[in-house]
Amino acid sequence: MTTYTAPVDDMQFVLHEVLGASKSDVPGYDELEPDFTKAVLEEAGKLASGVLHPLNKVGDEEGCKLENGVVRTPKGFKAAYDQVCEGGWVGLDCDPEYGGQGMPHLLNSAVGEIFVSANMAFNMYQGLSHGAYNAIHTHGTDQQKQTYLPKMVEGTWSGTMNLTEPQCGTDLGLIRTKAEPQDDGSFKITGQKIWISAGEHDMTDNIIHLVLAKIPGGPEGVKGISLFIVPKFMVNEDGSLGDRNAVSCGGLESKMGIHGNATCVMNYDGATGYLIGEEHKGLRAMFTMMNEARLGVGIQGYAQGVVAYQNALGFAKDRLQGRDIAEPANPDGPADPIIVHPDVRRNLMDQKAFVEGARTFALWGAELIDRSHRTGDAEAEALVSLLTPVIKGFLTDKGFETTVLAQQTLGGSGFTTEWGLEQFVRDARITMIYEGTNGIQSLDLVGRKLGLNGGKTVMGFFSMIKEFIKENEGNESLKAGYLDPLKAASKDLQAAATFFMQQGMKNPDEALSGSYDFMHLFGHVCLGFMWAKMGKAAQEALDGGAANPAFYESKIATGRYYMARQLPATKMHLARIESGAEPVMALDAANF
């Protein structure tokens, strides 16, 4: 059986010593005092380790069952969900007007990491609800908000997002689900959606489906897509539940992982739906959900790495195998713990350096979202839009890789179900696929995001790094270990962007063939930037006489490892990019 402990000290370090949350000018951040955030994170950690994580294996082994149209969730899930709702965790950052606590998205993201690490499949039930809440909150009418949001915020109703159909995934212009207008202003929704997370389950009284469909006579392709609210049970004027709507679960997917989450085929047979937002503008409303979901999936990716690393580390400290070549670490025992061996250290350092850097990157992204939403800062909005495909794509690729490294730490034990590491691998794998595959993320990054504001946004990112290096170039403790590697990596990223600009205009394949490498190059630079900031904060704490110097010394050593052993990958990615399209496109389709 695996264990999980919320990394509260690491989170506090990021929130307060790296991001300076409580000192920020973002409205509401003054509430994020260290004592307050520590109390919140510790309470989330208790729930995660004591209630949610013990159900992780239960959910994996039992899965969900479809019985007479009702999906039964694994044993204990309903009681755990009720505890989450009673604690107010579902509405932590939701609007107080609808019963939420109004906390910043930054704090909600930190709590989200804890819950995902503890039990990813379970957390997806409230995670999808949060996205549906945001879409209604942003694009719904006052009546729609009053009807649905209070129950969704308290968790007694949940929500979904319905995009994919059997014949189309990414190319939403091919969807066939129809919405026939009715005399009373409603629509009759008919069609089938697949891979709908939490599409049907037994944990809430109602499920509010947000469904993409086409109104007959509208424009072709994506320009003719609208978004509709389709409740599982109709809602009466007094807020009580009425008749069952004509929406049903037609089957459950048999999956590699996340068995505890119900992934459903949803059939809409003339179900009553209500337009949200404008006709034929459904994608704009849906992207309100998708962008947040992509950031959340990035957190899922590294959060699975966090719990996998914790368990690999525990194993490496306990497992006796072989001897330290230099000097026995356990002379009175039959062998030394495997953590003495350099290759095991390398493996663990790769895991540690990634998850700690990824956490800072993701929480910085959450801070940018808060700054955008709470101050109207257009530059912050543009920057987080640029970084979203990197957060989603890079952190999930590397998060999955981290779970594999953790599994490898256990050797043969990691391949058995008894030790639990293989579940982290299976569960993490989906993060690279859903909410837009990572290949799509890389195309979005190169094809759309690089050109934001005429390229000013990415240039602003480069300037941010240059300014940081310039401000700290006199800091000898940072220069060789952090600033010089960051400067070199940033130059590689700029060179790749220049290559795209010079060659991509002549032949788009020159840019698109290198898009995946560019996403990873960008991700490494972002984590290098985060580690440079963490290294600076840790050194300042040591210079100030920190009471727990070992914590900060560990940060500095881990950051130096990332800069020396991981960041140089930017040169490999640049070389691949500059090889152009020819090696990628050389074979005819028939010759594969």
Coordinates of C-alpha atoms in Angstrom, one line a residue:
M1 CA 0.0 0.0 0.0
T2 CA 1.3 3.4 -1.0
T3 CA 1.4 6.5 1.3
Y4 CA 1.1 10.2 0.7
T5 CA 2.0 13.3 2.7
A6 CA 1.2 16.8 1.6
P7 CA 4.4 18.7 0.9
V8 CA 3.3 21.7 2.9
D9 CA 6.7 23.1 3.6
D10 CA 7.6 23.0 -0.1
M11 CA 4.4 24.7 -1.0
Q12 CA 4.8 27.4 1.6
F13 CA 8.3 28.1 0.2
V14 CA 6.9 28.6 -3.3
L15 CA 3.9 30.7 -2.2
H16 CA 5.7 33.0 0.2
E17 CA 9.5 33.0 -0.5
V18 CA 9.4 32.6 -4.3
L19 CA 6.1 34.2 -5.4
G20 CA 5.7 36.5 -2.3
A21 CA 1.9 35.9 -2.3
S22 CA 0.8 37.9 0.7
K23 CA 2.9 40.9 -0.4
S24 CA 1.4 40.9 -3.9
D25 CA -0.8 43.7 -5.2
V26 CA -3.3 41.3 -6.6
P27 CA -6.6 41.9 -4.8
G28 CA -7.3 39.2 -2.2
Y29 CA -3.7 38.1 -1.9
D30 CA -3.4 40.1 1.3
E31 CA -5.4 37.2 2.9
L32 CA -2.8 34.7 1.9
E33 CA -0.7 35.2 5.1
P34 CA 1.7 32.3 5.8
D35 CA -0.1 31.1 8.8
F36 CA -3.4 31.1 7.0
T37 CA -2.2 29.2 3.9
K38 CA -0.3 26.7 6.1
A39 CA -3.5 26.0 8.0
V40 CA -5.5 25.4 4.8
L41 CA -2.8 23.2 3.2
E42 CA -2.4 21.1 6.4
E43 CA -6.2 20.5 6.6
A44 CA -6.2 19.6 2.9
G45 CA -3.3 17.3 3.6
K46 CA -5.1 15.5 6.5
L47 CA -8.1 14.9 4.3
A48 CA -5.9 13.7 1.5
S49 CA -3.7 11.3 3.4
G50 CA -6.4 10.1 5.8
V51 CA -9.4 9.7 3.6
L52 CA -8.7 10.1 -0.1
H53 CA -5.4 8.3 -0.6
P54 CA -6.6 5.0 1.1
L55 CA -9.3 5.0 -1.6
N56 CA -6.9 5.3 -4.4
K57 CA -6.2 1.6 -4.6
V58 CA -9.9 0.8 -3.9
G59 CA -11.0 2.9 -6.8
D60 CA -8.4 1.3 -9.1
E61 CA -9.4 -2.3 -8.2
E62 CA -13.2 -1.9 -8.0
G63 CA -13.7 0.7 -10.8
C64 CA -17.2 2.0 -11.6
K65 CA -20.1 -0.2 -12.6
L66 CA -23.1 0.6 -14.8
E67 CA -26.3 -1.0 -13.4
N68 CA -29.7 -0.3 -14.9
G69 CA -28.6 3.1 -16.2
V70 CA -26.9 4.1 -12.9
V71 CA -23.2 4.3 -12.4
R72 CA -22.0 3.0 -9.1
T73 CA -18.8 4.5 -7.9
P74 CA -16.2 2.5 -5.8
K75 CA -16.8 1.8 -2.2
G76 CA -16.1 4.8 0.0
F77 CA -16.2 7.4 -2.8
K78 CA -19.6 8.8 -1.9
A79 CA -18.7 9.2 1.8
A80 CA -15.4 10.8 0.9
Y81 CA -17.1 13.2 -1.5
D82 CA -19.5 14.3 1.2
Q83 CA -16.5 15.1 3.4
V84 CA -14.9 17.2 0.7
C85 CA -18.2 19.1 0.2
E86 CA -18.7 19.6 3.9
G87 CA -15.3 21.1 4.2
G88 CA -16.1 23.7 1.6
W89 CA -13.3 22.5 -0.7
V90 CA -15.4 22.4 -3.8
G91 CA -16.1 26.1 -3.7
L92 CA -12.7 27.2 -2.3
D93 CA -12.1 29.8 -5.1
C94 CA -15.7 30.2 -6.2
D95 CA -17.8 33.5 -6.1
P96 CA -19.1 34.2 -2.6
E97 CA -22.4 35.4 -4.2
Y98 CA -23.1 31.8 -5.0
G99 CA -21.7 30.3 -1.8
G100 CA -18.1 30.1 -2.6
Q101 CA -15.2 31.2 -0.4
G102 CA -13.7 33.6 -2.9
M103 CA -10.1 32.5 -2.3
P104 CA -7.5 33.1 -5.1
H105 CA -7.0 30.5 -7.8
L106 CA -3.4 30.2 -6.6
L107 CA -4.5 28.7 -3.3
N108 CA -7.1 26.4 -5.0
S109 CA -4.3 25.2 -7.3
A110 CA -2.1 24.3 -4.4
V111 CA -4.9 22.4 -2.7
G112 CA -5.7 20.8 -6.1
E113 CA -2.2 19.3 -6.2
I114 CA -2.7 17.7 -2.8
F115 CA -6.0 16.1 -3.8
V116 CA -4.7 14.9 -7.1
S117 CA -1.6 13.3 -5.6
A118 CA -3.8 11.6 -3.1
N119 CA -6.4 10.2 -5.5
M120 CA -6.5 11.5 -9.1
A121 CA -9.5 9.6 -10.2
F122 CA -11.6 10.8 -7.3
N123 CA -10.5 14.4 -7.7
M124 CA -11.8 14.5 -11.3
Y125 CA -15.4 14.5 -10.1
Q126 CA -15.1 17.9 -8.5
G127 CA -12.5 19.1 -11.0
L128 CA -14.8 18.9 -14.0
S129 CA -17.5 20.5 -12.0
H130 CA -15.3 23.5 -11.4
G131 CA -14.8 23.9 -15.1
A132 CA -18.5 23.8 -15.8
Y133 CA -19.0 26.3 -13.0
N134 CA -16.6 28.7 -14.6
A135 CA -18.3 28.5 -18.0
I136 CA -21.7 29.2 -16.5
H137 CA -20.3 31.9 -14.3
T138 CA -18.6 33.7 -17.2
H139 CA -21.1 33.2 -20.0
G140 CA -24.4 32.3 -18.4
T141 CA -27.4 34.6 -17.8
D142 CA -28.3 35.8 -14.3
Q143 CA -31.1 33.3 -14.2
Q144 CA -28.8 30.4 -15.2
K145 CA -26.3 31.4 -12.6
Q146 CA -28.9 31.5 -9.8
T147 CA -30.4 28.2 -11.0
Y148 CA -27.2 26.1 -11.2
L149 CA -24.2 27.7 -9.4
P150 CA -25.2 27.6 -5.7
K151 CA -25.7 23.8 -5.9
M152 CA -22.6 23.3 -7.9
V153 CA -20.5 25.3 -5.5
E154 CA -21.8 23.4 -2.5
G155 CA -21.2 20.1 -4.4
T156 CA -24.6 18.6 -4.3
W157 CA -24.8 19.0 -8.1
S158 CA -21.8 18.3 -10.3
G159 CA -20.9 19.3 -13.9
T160 CA -19.4 17.9 -17.0
M161 CA -18.0 19.0 -20.4
N162 CA -19.2 17.2 -23.5
L163 CA -17.1 17.7 -26.6
T164 CA -15.9 14.5 -28.2
E165 CA -18.0 12.3 -30.5
P166 CA -17.2 8.9 -32.0
Q167 CA -16.2 10.5 -35.3
C168 CA -14.3 13.5 -34.0
G169 CA -12.1 14.6 -31.2
T170 CA -9.8 17.6 -31.9
D171 CA -11.6 18.6 -35.1
L172 CA -14.8 19.8 -33.4
G173 CA -16.1 21.2 -36.7
L174 CA -17.2 17.6 -37.5
I175 CA -19.6 17.2 -34.5
R176 CA -23.1 15.9 -35.4
T177 CA -25.0 16.5 -32.2
K178 CA -28.0 18.7 -33.1
A179 CA -29.9 21.3 -31.1
E180 CA -33.5 21.9 -32.4
P181 CA -35.0 25.2 -31.3
Q182 CA -38.3 25.0 -29.3
D183 CA -41.1 27.5 -29.0
D184 CA -40.3 28.1 -25.3
G185 CA -36.7 29.1 -26.1
S186 CA -35.2 25.8 -25.1
F187 CA -33.6 23.3 -27.5
K188 CA -33.9 19.6 -28.0
I189 CA -30.4 18.0 -28.0
T190 CA -29.8 14.8 -29.9
G191 CA -26.5 13.0 -30.4
Q192 CA -23.8 11.0 -28.7
K193 CA -20.8 12.1 -26.8
I194 CA -17.9 9.8 -25.7
W195 CA -15.1 9.9 -23.1
I196 CA -17.2 12.1 -20.7
S197 CA -15.5 12.1 -17.3
A198 CA -18.0 11.9 -14.5
G199 CA -20.9 11.8 -17.0
E200 CA -23.0 9.6 -14.8
H201 CA -22.4 8.7 -11.1
D202 CA -24.1 8.3 -7.7
M203 CA -22.4 11.0 -5.7
T204 CA -24.6 14.0 -6.5
D205 CA -28.3 14.7 -6.8
N206 CA -28.0 16.2 -10.2
I207 CA -25.4 16.5 -13.0
I208 CA -25.2 19.6 -15.1
H209 CA -23.9 18.7 -18.6
L210 CA -22.4 21.4 -20.8
V211 CA -22.8 20.1 -24.4
L212 CA -21.5 21.3 -27.7
A213 CA -24.1 21.0 -30.5
K214 CA -25.1 22.6 -33.8
I215 CA -28.3 24.5 -34.4
P216 CA -29.7 23.6 -37.9
G217 CA -29.1 26.3 -40.4
G218 CA -26.0 27.7 -38.7
P219 CA -22.5 28.2 -40.3
E220 CA -20.5 25.1 -41.3
G221 CA -17.6 23.9 -39.2
V222 CA -16.6 25.3 -35.8
K223 CA -18.3 28.6 -36.6
G224 CA -21.7 26.8 -36.2
I225 CA -21.1 25.3 -32.8
S226 CA -23.2 26.4 -29.8
L227 CA -23.0 25.5 -26.1
F228 CA -25.9 24.2 -24.0
I229 CA -26.8 23.4 -20.4
V230 CA -28.4 20.0 -20.3
P231 CA -29.3 18.9 -16.7
K232 CA -29.7 15.3 -15.8
F233 CA -32.8 16.2 -13.9
M234 CA -34.9 19.2 -14.9
V235 CA -34.9 22.0 -12.3
N236 CA -38.3 23.5 -11.2
E237 CA -38.8 27.2 -10.7
D238 CA -38.5 26.8 -7.0
G239 CA -35.1 25.0 -7.4
S240 CA -36.4 21.5 -6.7
L241 CA -35.7 18.7 -9.0
G242 CA -38.3 17.6 -11.6
D243 CA -38.4 14.8 -14.2
R244 CA -35.4 13.0 -15.6
N245 CA -34.1 14.6 -18.8
A246 CA -33.7 12.5 -21.9
V247 CA -30.0 12.0 -21.3
S248 CA -28.4 8.6 -20.3
C249 CA -25.2 6.8 -19.9
G250 CA -24.9 4.2 -22.7
G251 CA -21.7 2.6 -21.4
L252 CA -18.5 2.9 -19.5
E253 CA -15.1 2.9 -21.1
S254 CA -12.6 0.2 -20.1
K255 CA -9.4 2.1 -19.5
M256 CA -5.7 1.7 -18.8
G257 CA -6.0 3.9 -15.6
I258 CA -8.2 6.3 -13.5
H259 CA -10.5 3.3 -13.0
G260 CA -12.2 5.1 -10.1
N261 CA -13.6 7.8 -12.4
A262 CA -16.6 7.1 -14.5
T263 CA -15.7 7.7 -18.2
C264 CA -19.0 7.6 -20.0
V265 CA -20.7 7.3 -23.4
M266 CA -23.5 9.8 -23.1
N267 CA -26.7 9.6 -25.2
Y268 CA -28.9 12.6 -25.8
D269 CA -32.2 11.6 -27.2
G270 CA -34.1 14.9 -27.6
A271 CA -32.9 16.1 -24.2
T272 CA -34.0 19.6 -23.1
G273 CA -31.1 22.0 -23.2
Y274 CA -30.6 25.8 -22.7
L275 CA -28.3 27.9 -24.8
I276 CA -25.4 29.4 -22.8
G277 CA -23.8 32.5 -24.4
E278 CA -24.6 33.4 -28.0
E279 CA -25.7 31.1 -30.8
H280 CA -22.8 29.7 -32.8
K281 CA -20.3 31.0 -30.2
G282 CA -20.1 27.9 -28.2
L283 CA -16.3 27.3 -28.6
R284 CA -15.6 30.7 -27.0
A285 CA -17.6 29.6 -23.9
M286 CA -16.2 26.1 -23.9
F287 CA -12.7 27.4 -24.0
T288 CA -13.4 29.1 -20.7
M289 CA -13.6 25.5 -19.4
M290 CA -10.8 24.1 -21.5
N291 CA -8.1 26.6 -20.7
E292 CA -8.6 26.1 -17.0
A293 CA -8.8 22.3 -17.5
R294 CA -5.5 22.3 -19.4
L295 CA -3.8 24.1 -16.5
G296 CA -5.4 21.6 -14.1
V297 CA -4.2 18.7 -16.2
G298 CA -0.7 20.1 -16.0
I299 CA -1.0 20.0 -12.2
Q300 CA -2.3 16.4 -12.5
G301 CA 0.8 15.4 -14.5
Y302 CA 3.3 16.6 -11.9
A303 CA 1.1 15.7 -8.9
Q304 CA 1.2 12.0 -9.9
G305 CA 5.0 12.5 -10.0
V306 CA 5.0 13.9 -6.5
V307 CA 3.3 10.9 -4.9
A308 CA 5.3 8.5 -7.0
Y309 CA 8.5 10.2 -5.9
Q310 CA 7.5 10.1 -2.3
N311 CA 7.0 6.3 -2.4
A312 CA 10.1 5.7 -4.4
L313 CA 12.2 7.7 -1.9
G314 CA 10.8 5.7 1.0
F315 CA 11.6 2.5 -0.8
A316 CA 15.2 3.6 -1.6
K317 CA 15.9 4.5 2.0
D318 CA 14.6 1.1 3.3
R319 CA 15.6 -1.4 0.7
L320 CA 18.9 -3.1 1.5
Q321 CA 20.9 -4.1 -1.6
G322 CA 24.6 -4.0 -2.3
R323 CA 27.3 -1.9 -0.6
D324 CA 28.4 1.7 -1.0
I325 CA 31.7 1.3 -2.9
A326 CA 33.4 4.0 -0.8
E327 CA 32.3 3.0 2.7
P328 CA 29.5 0.9 4.0
A329 CA 26.5 3.0 5.2
N330 CA 25.0 0.2 7.2
P331 CA 28.0 -1.8 8.4
D332 CA 26.1 -3.8 11.0
G333 CA 23.5 -4.9 8.4
P334 CA 23.7 -7.4 5.5
A335 CA 23.7 -4.6 2.9
D336 CA 23.3 -0.8 2.5
P337 CA 20.1 1.0 1.5
I338 CA 20.0 1.4 -2.2
I339 CA 19.9 5.2 -1.9
V340 CA 23.7 5.1 -1.5
H341 CA 24.2 4.1 -5.1
P342 CA 24.9 6.9 -7.6
D343 CA 22.5 5.6 -10.2
V344 CA 19.6 5.5 -7.7
R345 CA 20.6 9.0 -6.6
R346 CA 20.4 10.1 -10.2
N347 CA 17.0 8.6 -10.6
L348 CA 15.7 10.2 -7.5
M349 CA 17.3 13.6 -8.2
D350 CA 15.6 13.6 -11.7
Q351 CA 12.3 13.1 -9.9
K352 CA 12.8 15.6 -7.2
A353 CA 14.2 18.3 -9.4
F354 CA 11.2 18.0 -11.8
V355 CA 8.4 17.9 -9.3
E356 CA 9.7 20.9 -7.3
G357 CA 10.3 22.9 -10.4
A358 CA 7.0 22.0 -11.9
R359 CA 5.1 23.0 -8.8
T360 CA 6.6 26.5 -8.9
F361 CA 5.9 26.8 -12.7
A362 CA 2.2 25.7 -12.2
L363 CA 1.6 28.0 -9.2
W364 CA 3.2 30.9 -11.1
G365 CA 0.7 30.2 -13.9
A366 CA -2.2 30.2 -11.3
E367 CA -0.9 33.6 -10.0
L368 CA -1.0 35.0 -13.6
I369 CA -4.6 33.8 -13.9
D370 CA -5.5 35.6 -10.7
R371 CA -3.7 38.7 -11.8
S372 CA -5.5 38.7 -15.1
H373 CA -9.0 38.1 -13.6
R374 CA -8.6 40.2 -10.5
T375 CA -6.9 43.3 -12.0
G376 CA -7.7 43.0 -15.7
D377 CA -4.0 42.9 -16.5
A378 CA -3.9 42.1 -20.3
E379 CA -0.2 41.3 -20.3
A380 CA -0.7 38.6 -17.6
E381 CA -3.6 37.2 -19.5
A382 CA -1.5 37.0 -22.7
L383 CA 1.5 35.5 -20.8
V384 CA -0.6 32.7 -19.2
S385 CA -2.2 32.0 -22.6
L386 CA 1.3 31.6 -24.1
L387 CA 2.3 29.3 -21.2
T388 CA -0.8 27.2 -21.0
P389 CA 0.2 24.6 -23.7
V390 CA 3.7 24.4 -22.1
I391 CA 2.2 23.8 -18.6
K392 CA -0.2 21.2 -20.0
G393 CA 2.2 19.5 -22.4
F394 CA 5.6 19.6 -20.8
L395 CA 4.4 18.9 -17.2
T396 CA 2.3 15.9 -18.2
D397 CA 5.0 14.4 -20.4
K398 CA 7.6 14.8 -17.7
G399 CA 5.1 13.9 -15.0
F400 CA 4.5 10.6 -16.6
E401 CA 8.2 10.1 -17.1
T402 CA 8.7 10.8 -13.4
T403 CA 6.2 8.1 -12.4
V404 CA 8.1 5.6 -14.6
L405 CA 11.4 6.7 -12.9
A406 CA 9.8 6.1 -9.6
Q407 CA 8.6 2.7 -10.6
Q408 CA 12.1 1.9 -11.8
T409 CA 13.5 2.8 -8.4
L410 CA 11.6 -0.2 -7.0
G411 CA 13.0 -2.6 -9.6
G412 CA 10.9 -5.7 -9.9
S413 CA 8.7 -4.6 -7.0
G414 CA 7.6 -1.6 -9.0
F415 CA 6.1 -3.8 -11.7
T416 CA 3.8 -5.5 -9.2
T417 CA 0.4 -4.2 -8.1
E418 CA 1.3 -4.9 -4.5
W419 CA 3.6 -1.8 -4.2
G420 CA 1.2 0.5 -6.1
L421 CA 3.8 2.4 -8.3
E422 CA 2.3 0.9 -11.5
Q423 CA -1.0 2.5 -10.7
F424 CA 0.6 6.0 -10.7
V425 CA 2.1 5.2 -14.1
R426 CA -1.2 4.1 -15.5
D427 CA -3.1 7.0 -14.0
A428 CA -0.6 9.6 -15.2
R429 CA -0.7 8.4 -18.8
I430 CA -4.1 9.9 -19.5
T431 CA -2.8 13.4 -18.7
M432 CA -0.8 13.4 -21.9
I433 CA -3.9 12.6 -24.0
Y434 CA -7.0 14.4 -22.7
E435 CA -7.9 18.1 -22.9
G436 CA -6.0 18.1 -26.2
T437 CA -3.2 15.7 -26.8
N438 CA 0.3 17.0 -26.2
G439 CA 0.9 17.1 -29.9
I440 CA -2.0 19.5 -30.2
Q441 CA -0.6 21.6 -27.4
S442 CA 2.7 21.9 -29.3
L443 CA 0.9 22.9 -32.5
D444 CA -1.2 25.5 -30.5
L445 CA 2.0 26.9 -29.0
V446 CA 3.9 27.3 -32.3
G447 CA 0.9 27.9 -34.6
R448 CA -1.1 30.4 -32.4
K449 CA 0.6 31.4 -29.2
L450 CA 4.0 32.5 -30.5
G451 CA 2.3 35.1 -32.7
L452 CA 0.2 36.6 -29.8
N453 CA 0.2 40.3 -30.0
G454 CA 2.6 40.3 -33.0
G455 CA 5.1 38.3 -31.0
K456 CA 5.3 40.8 -28.2
T457 CA 4.2 38.3 -25.5
V458 CA 7.0 35.8 -26.2
M459 CA 9.5 38.7 -26.5
G460 CA 8.2 39.9 -23.1
F461 CA 9.0 36.5 -21.7
F462 CA 12.5 36.6 -23.0
S463 CA 12.9 40.1 -21.5
M464 CA 11.7 38.9 -18.1
I465 CA 14.5 36.3 -18.1
K466 CA 17.1 38.9 -19.3
E467 CA 16.0 41.3 -16.6
F468 CA 16.3 38.6 -13.9
I469 CA 19.8 37.7 -15.0
K470 CA 20.9 41.3 -15.2
E471 CA 19.5 42.1 -11.7
N472 CA 21.4 39.2 -10.2
E473 CA 24.6 39.1 -12.2
G474 CA 26.5 40.4 -9.2
N475 CA 25.4 37.5 -7.1
E476 CA 28.3 35.1 -7.2
S477 CA 26.3 32.3 -5.5
L478 CA 23.9 32.3 -8.4
K479 CA 26.0 33.1 -11.4
A480 CA 27.8 29.8 -12.3
G481 CA 25.2 27.4 -11.0
Y482 CA 22.0 29.2 -12.1
L483 CA 22.4 32.3 -14.2
D484 CA 24.9 31.1 -16.8
P485 CA 22.9 27.9 -17.6
L486 CA 19.6 29.9 -17.7
K487 CA 21.2 32.4 -20.1
A488 CA 22.4 29.7 -22.4
A489 CA 19.0 27.9 -22.4
S490 CA 17.1 31.1 -23.1
K491 CA 19.4 31.7 -26.1
D492 CA 18.5 28.3 -27.4
L493 CA 14.8 29.1 -27.1
Q494 CA 15.2 32.4 -28.9
A495 CA 17.2 30.7 -31.7
A496 CA 14.4 28.2 -32.1
A497 CA 11.8 30.9 -32.3
T498 CA 13.9 32.8 -34.9
F499 CA 14.2 29.6 -37.0
F500 CA 10.4 29.3 -37.0
M501 CA 10.0 32.9 -38.1
Q502 CA 12.6 32.6 -40.8
Q503 CA 11.7 29.2 -42.2
G504 CA 8.1 28.8 -41.2
M505 CA 6.8 31.6 -43.5
K506 CA 8.3 29.8 -46.5
N507 CA 7.2 26.3 -45.5
P508 CA 4.9 25.8 -42.4
D509 CA 6.1 22.2 -42.1
E510 CA 9.5 23.6 -41.1
A511 CA 7.9 25.0 -37.9
L512 CA 5.3 22.3 -37.3
S513 CA 7.9 19.5 -37.5
G514 CA 9.7 21.1 -34.6
S515 CA 6.8 22.1 -32.5
Y516 CA 7.0 19.2 -30.0
D517 CA 10.7 19.8 -29.4
F518 CA 9.9 23.5 -29.1
M519 CA 7.3 22.8 -26.4
H520 CA 9.9 20.8 -24.4
L521 CA 12.6 23.4 -25.0
F522 CA 10.2 26.1 -23.7
G523 CA 9.3 23.9 -20.7
H524 CA 13.0 23.4 -19.7
V525 CA 13.6 27.1 -19.9
C526 CA 10.6 27.8 -17.7
L527 CA 11.7 25.3 -15.1
G528 CA 15.2 26.7 -15.3
F529 CA 13.8 30.1 -14.6
M530 CA 11.8 28.8 -11.7
W531 CA 14.8 27.1 -10.2
A532 CA 16.9 30.2 -10.6
K533 CA 14.2 32.1 -8.6
M534 CA 14.1 29.3 -6.0
G535 CA 17.9 29.2 -5.7
K536 CA 17.9 32.9 -5.1
A537 CA 15.1 32.7 -2.4
A538 CA 16.9 29.8 -0.7
Q539 CA 20.2 31.6 -0.6
E540 CA 18.6 34.7 0.8
A541 CA 17.0 32.6 3.6
L542 CA 20.4 31.0 4.4
D543 CA 22.0 34.4 4.5
G544 CA 19.3 35.6 6.8
G545 CA 20.0 32.9 9.3
A546 CA 17.2 30.5 8.5
A547 CA 16.2 28.2 11.4
N548 CA 16.1 25.1 9.1
P549 CA 19.2 25.5 6.9
A550 CA 19.0 21.9 5.6
F551 CA 15.7 22.7 3.9
Y552 CA 17.3 25.6 1.9
E553 CA 20.5 23.8 1.3
S554 CA 18.5 21.0 -0.3
K555 CA 16.7 23.5 -2.5
I556 CA 20.0 24.9 -3.7
A557 CA 21.6 21.5 -4.4
T558 CA 18.4 20.3 -6.2
G559 CA 18.3 23.4 -8.4
R560 CA 21.9 23.1 -9.3
Y561 CA 21.3 19.5 -10.3
Y562 CA 18.5 20.6 -12.7
M563 CA 20.6 23.3 -14.2
A564 CA 23.5 21.0 -14.7
R565 CA 21.8 17.8 -15.7
Q566 CA 18.4 18.6 -17.2
L567 CA 18.6 22.1 -18.6
P568 CA 21.2 21.3 -21.3
A569 CA 18.5 19.3 -23.1
T570 CA 17.6 22.6 -24.7
K571 CA 20.6 22.1 -27.0
M572 CA 19.3 18.7 -28.2
H573 CA 15.8 20.1 -28.9
L574 CA 17.3 23.1 -30.8
A575 CA 19.4 20.7 -33.0
R576 CA 16.2 18.7 -33.8
I577 CA 14.3 21.9 -34.6
E578 CA 17.0 23.2 -36.9
S579 CA 17.1 20.0 -38.8
G580 CA 13.9 21.2 -40.3
A581 CA 11.0 19.3 -41.9
E582 CA 13.0 17.1 -44.3
P583 CA 13.8 14.2 -41.9
V584 CA 10.3 14.2 -40.6
M585 CA 8.5 14.4 -44.0
A586 CA 10.8 12.3 -46.1
L587 CA 8.8 9.1 -46.2
D588 CA 5.6 8.8 -48.3
A589 CA 2.7 7.5 -46.3
A590 CA 2.8 4.2 -48.2
N591 CA 6.4 3.6 -47.0
F592 CA 5.8 3.7 -43.3

